[in-house]
Coordinates of C-alpha atoms in Angstrom, one line a residue:
M1 CA -45.6 59.3 -90.1
Q2 CA -46.3 55.6 -89.4
L3 CA -44.6 52.7 -91.0
Q4 CA -46.1 49.2 -91.0
V5 CA -43.6 46.6 -89.7
A6 CA -45.9 43.5 -89.4
R7 CA -49.3 41.9 -89.8
I8 CA -50.6 39.6 -87.0
G9 CA -51.4 36.1 -88.1
K10 CA -53.0 33.2 -86.3
P11 CA -52.6 32.5 -82.6
H12 CA -49.9 30.1 -81.4
G13 CA -50.6 28.1 -78.3
I14 CA -53.0 29.0 -75.5
R15 CA -51.1 31.9 -73.8
G16 CA -51.9 34.6 -76.3
E17 CA -48.8 34.4 -78.6
V18 CA -49.4 35.2 -82.3
T19 CA -47.5 34.6 -85.5
V20 CA -46.6 37.7 -87.5
Q21 CA -45.8 38.4 -91.1
V22 CA -42.7 40.5 -90.8
L23 CA -42.6 43.6 -93.1
T24 CA -39.2 45.0 -92.0
D25 CA -35.6 44.4 -92.8
A26 CA -34.6 44.6 -89.2
P27 CA -36.8 42.4 -87.1
G28 CA -34.1 42.0 -84.4
D29 CA -34.3 45.8 -83.8
R30 CA -38.1 46.2 -84.2
F31 CA -39.5 43.3 -82.1
V32 CA -37.9 43.6 -78.7
P33 CA -39.6 43.4 -75.3
G34 CA -41.0 46.8 -74.3
T35 CA -41.6 48.0 -77.8
E36 CA -45.1 49.6 -78.2
F37 CA -46.9 49.5 -81.5
V38 CA -49.7 51.6 -83.0
V39 CA -52.3 49.1 -84.2
E40 CA -54.8 49.2 -87.0
P41 CA -57.7 48.8 -86.3
A42 CA -57.2 51.1 -83.3
K43 CA -59.5 49.2 -81.1
A44 CA -56.9 46.3 -81.0
G45 CA -54.1 48.4 -79.6
P46 CA -51.7 49.8 -78.7
L47 CA -49.8 46.6 -78.1
T48 CA -46.5 46.2 -76.1
I49 CA -44.2 43.3 -76.8
T50 CA -43.3 41.0 -73.8
S51 CA -41.7 38.2 -75.9
A52 CA -40.3 37.7 -79.4
R53 CA -39.0 34.4 -80.6
W54 CA -38.5 32.5 -83.8
N55 CA -40.1 29.1 -84.4
K56 CA -38.3 27.9 -87.6
D57 CA -39.0 30.8 -90.0
I58 CA -42.0 32.2 -88.2
L59 CA -41.8 35.1 -85.7
L60 CA -43.9 34.6 -82.6
L61 CA -44.8 37.6 -80.4
G62 CA -46.4 37.9 -77.0
F63 CA -48.0 41.1 -75.8
E64 CA -48.8 42.6 -72.4
E65 CA -52.4 43.2 -73.4
I66 CA -53.0 39.7 -74.8
S67 CA -52.9 36.6 -72.5
T68 CA -55.3 34.1 -74.0
R69 CA -55.8 32.3 -77.3
N70 CA -59.3 33.9 -77.7
Q71 CA -57.8 37.4 -77.3
A72 CA -55.1 36.5 -79.8
E73 CA -57.7 35.4 -82.3
E74 CA -59.5 38.8 -81.9
I75 CA -56.4 40.7 -83.2
R76 CA -55.8 38.4 -86.1
G77 CA -55.1 40.4 -89.2
A78 CA -54.2 43.6 -87.3
K79 CA -51.4 45.7 -88.6
L80 CA -48.5 46.8 -86.4
F81 CA -47.0 50.3 -87.0
I82 CA -44.1 52.3 -85.6
E83 CA -43.6 56.0 -85.8
T84 CA -40.9 56.9 -88.4
E85 CA -39.8 59.9 -86.4
E86 CA -38.2 57.3 -84.1
L87 CA -36.0 56.0 -86.9
E88 CA -32.5 57.1 -87.5
E89 CA -32.0 59.5 -90.3
D90 CA -28.6 58.1 -91.4
D91 CA -30.1 55.0 -93.0
D92 CA -29.0 55.3 -96.6
E93 CA -29.5 51.5 -97.3
G94 CA -33.0 51.9 -98.8
W95 CA -36.4 53.5 -98.9
Y96 CA -39.7 53.0 -97.1
E97 CA -42.8 52.5 -99.2
H98 CA -44.3 55.8 -98.1
E99 CA -41.3 57.6 -99.6
L100 CA -41.7 55.8 -103.0
V101 CA -45.4 55.9 -103.6
G102 CA -46.4 58.7 -105.9
L103 CA -43.0 59.2 -107.4
E104 CA -42.8 59.6 -111.2
V105 CA -41.3 56.7 -113.1
R106 CA -38.9 57.8 -115.9
V107 CA -37.1 56.0 -118.6
G108 CA -34.5 58.6 -119.8
S109 CA -36.4 61.8 -119.8
Q110 CA -39.8 60.2 -120.6
V111 CA -42.4 59.7 -117.8
V112 CA -43.8 56.2 -118.1
G113 CA -45.9 56.0 -115.0
K114 CA -45.9 56.4 -111.2
V115 CA -45.0 54.2 -108.3
T116 CA -48.1 52.9 -106.5
A117 CA -46.6 50.4 -104.0
L118 CA -43.5 48.5 -102.9
N119 CA -43.9 44.7 -102.5
T120 CA -41.2 43.4 -100.1
M121 CA -40.3 39.9 -101.1
P122 CA -37.8 37.4 -99.5
V123 CA -35.3 37.6 -102.4
Q124 CA -35.8 41.1 -103.9
D125 CA -38.4 43.9 -103.6
L126 CA -40.7 44.8 -106.5
L127 CA -41.8 48.3 -107.4
V128 CA -45.5 48.4 -108.4
I129 CA -45.9 50.9 -111.2
E130 CA -49.0 52.2 -112.9
D131 CA -48.4 53.1 -116.5
A132 CA -50.3 55.8 -118.5
D133 CA -53.0 53.3 -119.5
G134 CA -53.6 52.4 -115.8
K135 CA -51.9 49.0 -116.2
E136 CA -49.9 47.6 -113.3
I137 CA -46.3 46.7 -114.0
L138 CA -44.0 44.9 -111.5
V139 CA -40.4 46.0 -111.7
P140 CA -37.5 44.3 -109.7
F141 CA -36.2 46.9 -107.3
V142 CA -32.5 46.3 -108.1
E143 CA -29.8 48.8 -108.9
E144 CA -29.3 47.5 -112.5
I145 CA -33.0 48.3 -113.3
V146 CA -33.6 51.2 -110.9
P147 CA -30.3 53.0 -110.8
E148 CA -31.6 56.3 -109.3
V149 CA -34.2 57.1 -106.7
N150 CA -34.6 60.9 -106.2
V151 CA -37.2 61.4 -103.5
E152 CA -36.4 65.2 -103.3
D153 CA -37.2 65.7 -107.0
G154 CA -40.0 63.2 -107.0
Y155 CA -38.9 60.5 -109.5
V156 CA -37.3 57.1 -110.0
L157 CA -35.2 56.4 -113.1
L158 CA -35.5 53.0 -114.8
T159 CA -33.2 51.3 -117.2
P160 CA -35.6 48.4 -118.0
P161 CA -34.5 45.4 -120.1
P162 CA -36.3 44.9 -123.4
G163 CA -39.8 43.6 -122.9
L164 CA -40.2 44.4 -119.2
F165 CA -43.2 46.8 -119.8
E166 CA -44.8 44.3 -122.2
L167 CA -44.9 41.4 -119.8
N168 CA -48.0 42.6 -118.0
T169 CA -50.0 43.9 -121.0
D170 CA -53.1 42.4 -122.5
A171 CA -51.4 42.5 -125.9
S172 CA -48.8 40.0 -124.8
A173 CA -51.6 37.7 -123.6
S174 CA -53.4 38.0 -126.9
D175 CA -50.1 37.4 -128.9
T176 CA -49.7 34.2 -127.0
E177 CA -53.2 33.1 -127.8
E178 CA -52.6 34.0 -131.5
D179 CA -49.3 32.0 -131.4
D180 CA -51.2 29.0 -129.9
A181 CA -53.8 29.3 -132.6
E182 CA -51.2 29.4 -135.4
T183 CA -49.5 26.3 -133.9
K184 CA -52.8 24.4 -133.9
D185 CA -53.4 25.4 -137.5
D186 CA -49.9 24.2 -138.5
A187 CA -50.5 20.8 -136.9

Protein backbone atom coordinates (compact mmCIF):
# COMPACT_ATOMS: atom_id res chain seq x y z
CA MET A 1 0.00 0.00 0.00
CA GLN A 2 1.17 3.53 -0.71
CA LEU A 3 1.41 6.29 1.88
CA GLN A 4 1.44 9.96 0.90
CA VAL A 5 4.37 11.80 2.50
CA ALA A 6 4.30 15.16 0.68
CA ARG A 7 2.64 17.41 -1.86
CA ILE A 8 4.77 19.46 -4.24
CA GLY A 9 4.33 23.22 -4.04
CA LYS A 10 5.74 26.05 -6.09
CA PRO A 11 9.17 26.09 -7.73
CA HIS A 12 12.10 27.64 -5.85
CA GLY A 13 14.84 29.21 -7.92
CA ILE A 14 15.78 28.36 -11.50
CA ARG A 15 17.41 24.92 -11.08
CA GLY A 16 14.26 22.86 -10.56
CA GLU A 17 13.98 22.84 -6.76
CA VAL A 18 10.45 22.77 -5.36
CA THR A 19 8.82 23.54 -2.04
CA VAL A 20 6.86 20.69 -0.48
CA GLN A 21 4.08 20.37 2.04
CA VAL A 22 5.41 17.71 4.40
CA LEU A 23 2.85 15.07 5.44
CA THR A 24 5.08 12.81 7.54
CA ASP A 25 6.34 12.88 11.10
CA ALA A 26 9.84 11.85 10.00
CA PRO A 27 10.98 14.16 7.17
CA GLY A 28 14.65 13.54 8.05
CA ASP A 29 14.15 9.83 7.30
CA ARG A 30 11.87 10.17 4.26
CA PHE A 31 13.57 12.92 2.26
CA VAL A 32 17.15 11.78 1.76
CA PRO A 33 19.12 11.77 -1.52
CA GLY A 34 18.50 8.60 -3.47
CA THR A 35 14.93 8.09 -2.24
CA GLU A 36 12.53 7.36 -5.08
CA PHE A 37 8.86 8.33 -4.83
CA VAL A 38 5.77 7.09 -6.60
CA VAL A 39 4.03 10.21 -7.93
CA GLU A 40 0.40 11.07 -8.56
CA PRO A 41 -0.29 11.89 -11.34
CA ALA A 42 1.82 9.02 -12.66
CA LYS A 43 3.01 11.01 -15.71
CA ALA A 44 5.02 13.24 -13.30
CA GLY A 45 7.10 10.43 -11.87
CA PRO A 46 8.75 8.50 -10.49
CA LEU A 47 10.98 11.13 -8.86
CA THR A 48 14.35 10.55 -7.16
CA ILE A 49 15.68 13.02 -4.59
CA THR A 50 19.09 14.60 -5.24
CA SER A 51 18.89 17.27 -2.53
CA ALA A 52 16.79 18.14 0.50
CA ARG A 53 17.26 21.27 2.57
CA TRP A 54 15.27 23.51 4.85
CA ASN A 55 14.76 27.20 4.09
CA LYS A 56 13.31 28.53 7.34
CA ASP A 57 10.26 26.25 7.88
CA ILE A 58 9.94 25.16 4.24
CA LEU A 59 11.44 21.95 2.87
CA LEU A 60 13.04 22.31 -0.56
CA LEU A 61 13.65 19.23 -2.70
CA GLY A 62 15.66 18.70 -5.86
CA PHE A 63 15.04 15.71 -8.14
CA GLU A 64 17.19 13.91 -10.73
CA GLU A 65 14.37 14.20 -13.25
CA ILE A 66 13.75 17.95 -12.77
CA SER A 67 16.44 20.48 -13.71
CA THR A 68 14.59 23.67 -14.71
CA ARG A 69 12.01 25.97 -13.18
CA ASN A 70 9.59 25.16 -16.04
CA GLN A 71 9.83 21.42 -15.30
CA ALA A 72 9.30 22.18 -11.60
CA GLU A 73 6.18 24.19 -12.43
CA GLU A 74 4.78 21.20 -14.38
CA ILE A 75 4.85 18.96 -11.27
CA ARG A 76 3.27 21.54 -8.97
CA GLY A 77 0.50 19.92 -6.92
CA ALA A 78 1.79 16.38 -7.49
CA LYS A 79 1.62 13.99 -4.53
CA LEU A 80 4.64 11.98 -3.37
CA PHE A 81 4.10 8.45 -2.04
CA ILE A 82 6.24 5.72 -0.51
CA GLU A 83 5.45 2.02 -0.32
CA THR A 84 4.34 1.13 3.24
CA GLU A 85 5.89 -2.34 2.91
CA GLU A 86 9.23 -0.53 3.21
CA LEU A 87 8.28 0.82 6.64
CA GLU A 88 9.34 -0.85 9.86
CA GLU A 89 6.60 -2.84 11.55
CA ASP A 90 7.72 -2.02 15.11
CA ASP A 91 6.43 1.56 14.97
CA ASP A 92 3.86 1.69 17.78
CA GLU A 93 3.98 5.49 17.99
CA GLY A 94 0.92 6.11 15.82
CA TRP A 95 -1.27 5.16 12.92
CA TYR A 96 -1.35 6.00 9.26
CA GLU A 97 -4.48 7.50 7.73
CA HIS A 98 -5.16 4.39 5.64
CA GLU A 99 -5.26 2.33 8.87
CA LEU A 100 -7.86 4.62 10.47
CA VAL A 101 -10.23 5.42 7.60
CA GLY A 102 -13.34 3.25 7.76
CA LEU A 103 -13.04 2.36 11.45
CA GLU A 104 -16.22 2.54 13.54
CA VAL A 105 -16.28 5.31 16.11
CA ARG A 106 -17.70 4.25 19.48
CA VAL A 107 -18.60 6.11 22.65
CA GLY A 108 -18.88 3.30 25.19
CA SER A 109 -20.68 0.53 23.32
CA GLN A 110 -22.66 2.89 21.08
CA VAL A 111 -21.51 3.37 17.46
CA VAL A 112 -21.64 7.10 16.67
CA GLY A 113 -20.01 7.22 13.24
CA LYS A 114 -16.98 6.25 11.20
CA VAL A 115 -13.55 7.72 10.56
CA THR A 116 -13.33 9.32 7.10
CA ALA A 117 -9.91 11.04 7.29
CA LEU A 118 -6.98 12.10 9.44
CA ASN A 119 -5.93 15.75 9.28
CA THR A 120 -2.31 16.11 10.32
CA MET A 121 -1.77 19.48 11.95
CA PRO A 122 1.36 21.11 13.43
CA VAL A 123 0.17 20.91 17.05
CA GLN A 124 -2.12 17.87 17.06
CA ASP A 125 -3.88 15.68 14.55
CA LEU A 126 -7.65 15.67 14.02
CA LEU A 127 -9.83 12.66 13.27
CA VAL A 128 -12.53 13.48 10.74
CA ILE A 129 -15.64 11.55 11.68
CA GLU A 130 -18.91 11.22 9.80
CA ASP A 131 -21.85 10.73 12.16
CA ALA A 132 -25.06 8.80 11.42
CA ASP A 133 -26.65 11.92 9.87
CA GLY A 134 -23.72 12.39 7.49
CA LYS A 135 -22.34 15.39 9.37
CA GLU A 136 -18.59 15.87 9.69
CA ILE A 137 -17.14 16.12 13.18
CA LEU A 138 -13.52 17.03 13.93
CA VAL A 139 -12.08 15.29 16.99
CA PRO A 140 -8.65 16.05 18.46
CA PHE A 141 -6.61 12.85 18.12
CA VAL A 142 -5.23 12.89 21.67
CA GLU A 143 -5.17 10.08 24.22
CA GLU A 144 -7.61 11.84 26.58
CA ILE A 145 -10.34 11.87 23.89
CA VAL A 146 -9.29 8.81 21.84
CA PRO A 147 -8.00 6.37 24.48
CA GLU A 148 -8.22 3.27 22.28
CA VAL A 149 -7.56 2.53 18.61
CA ASN A 150 -8.22 -1.10 17.72
CA VAL A 151 -7.41 -1.57 14.06
CA GLU A 152 -7.74 -5.37 14.26
CA ASP A 153 -11.34 -5.19 15.54
CA GLY A 154 -12.19 -2.16 13.40
CA TYR A 155 -12.99 0.62 15.87
CA VAL A 156 -11.77 3.65 17.79
CA LEU A 157 -13.13 4.42 21.25
CA LEU A 158 -13.88 8.03 22.18
CA THR A 159 -14.38 9.70 25.54
CA PRO A 160 -15.54 13.06 24.21
CA PRO A 161 -15.95 16.09 26.45
CA PRO A 162 -19.52 17.43 26.72
CA GLY A 163 -20.56 19.33 23.60
CA LEU A 164 -17.88 17.98 21.24
CA PHE A 165 -20.42 16.41 18.87
CA GLU A 166 -22.70 19.46 18.97
CA LEU A 167 -19.97 21.90 17.84
CA ASN A 168 -20.39 21.07 14.15
CA THR A 169 -24.15 20.66 13.94
CA ASP A 170 -26.64 23.00 12.28
CA ALA A 171 -28.61 23.09 15.54
CA SER A 172 -25.77 24.85 17.36
CA ALA A 173 -25.65 27.45 14.58
CA SER A 174 -29.41 28.06 14.76
CA ASP A 175 -29.25 28.24 18.57
CA THR A 176 -26.64 30.98 18.24
CA GLU A 177 -28.88 32.86 15.79
CA GLU A 178 -31.83 32.52 18.21
CA ASP A 179 -29.66 33.77 21.09
CA ASP A 180 -28.62 36.75 18.95
CA ALA A 181 -32.25 37.49 18.12
CA GLU A 182 -33.24 37.31 21.80
CA THR A 183 -30.39 39.65 22.70
CA LYS A 184 -31.59 42.19 20.10
CA ASP A 185 -35.18 41.89 21.41
CA ASP A 186 -33.98 42.52 24.97
CA ALA A 187 -32.12 45.68 23.92
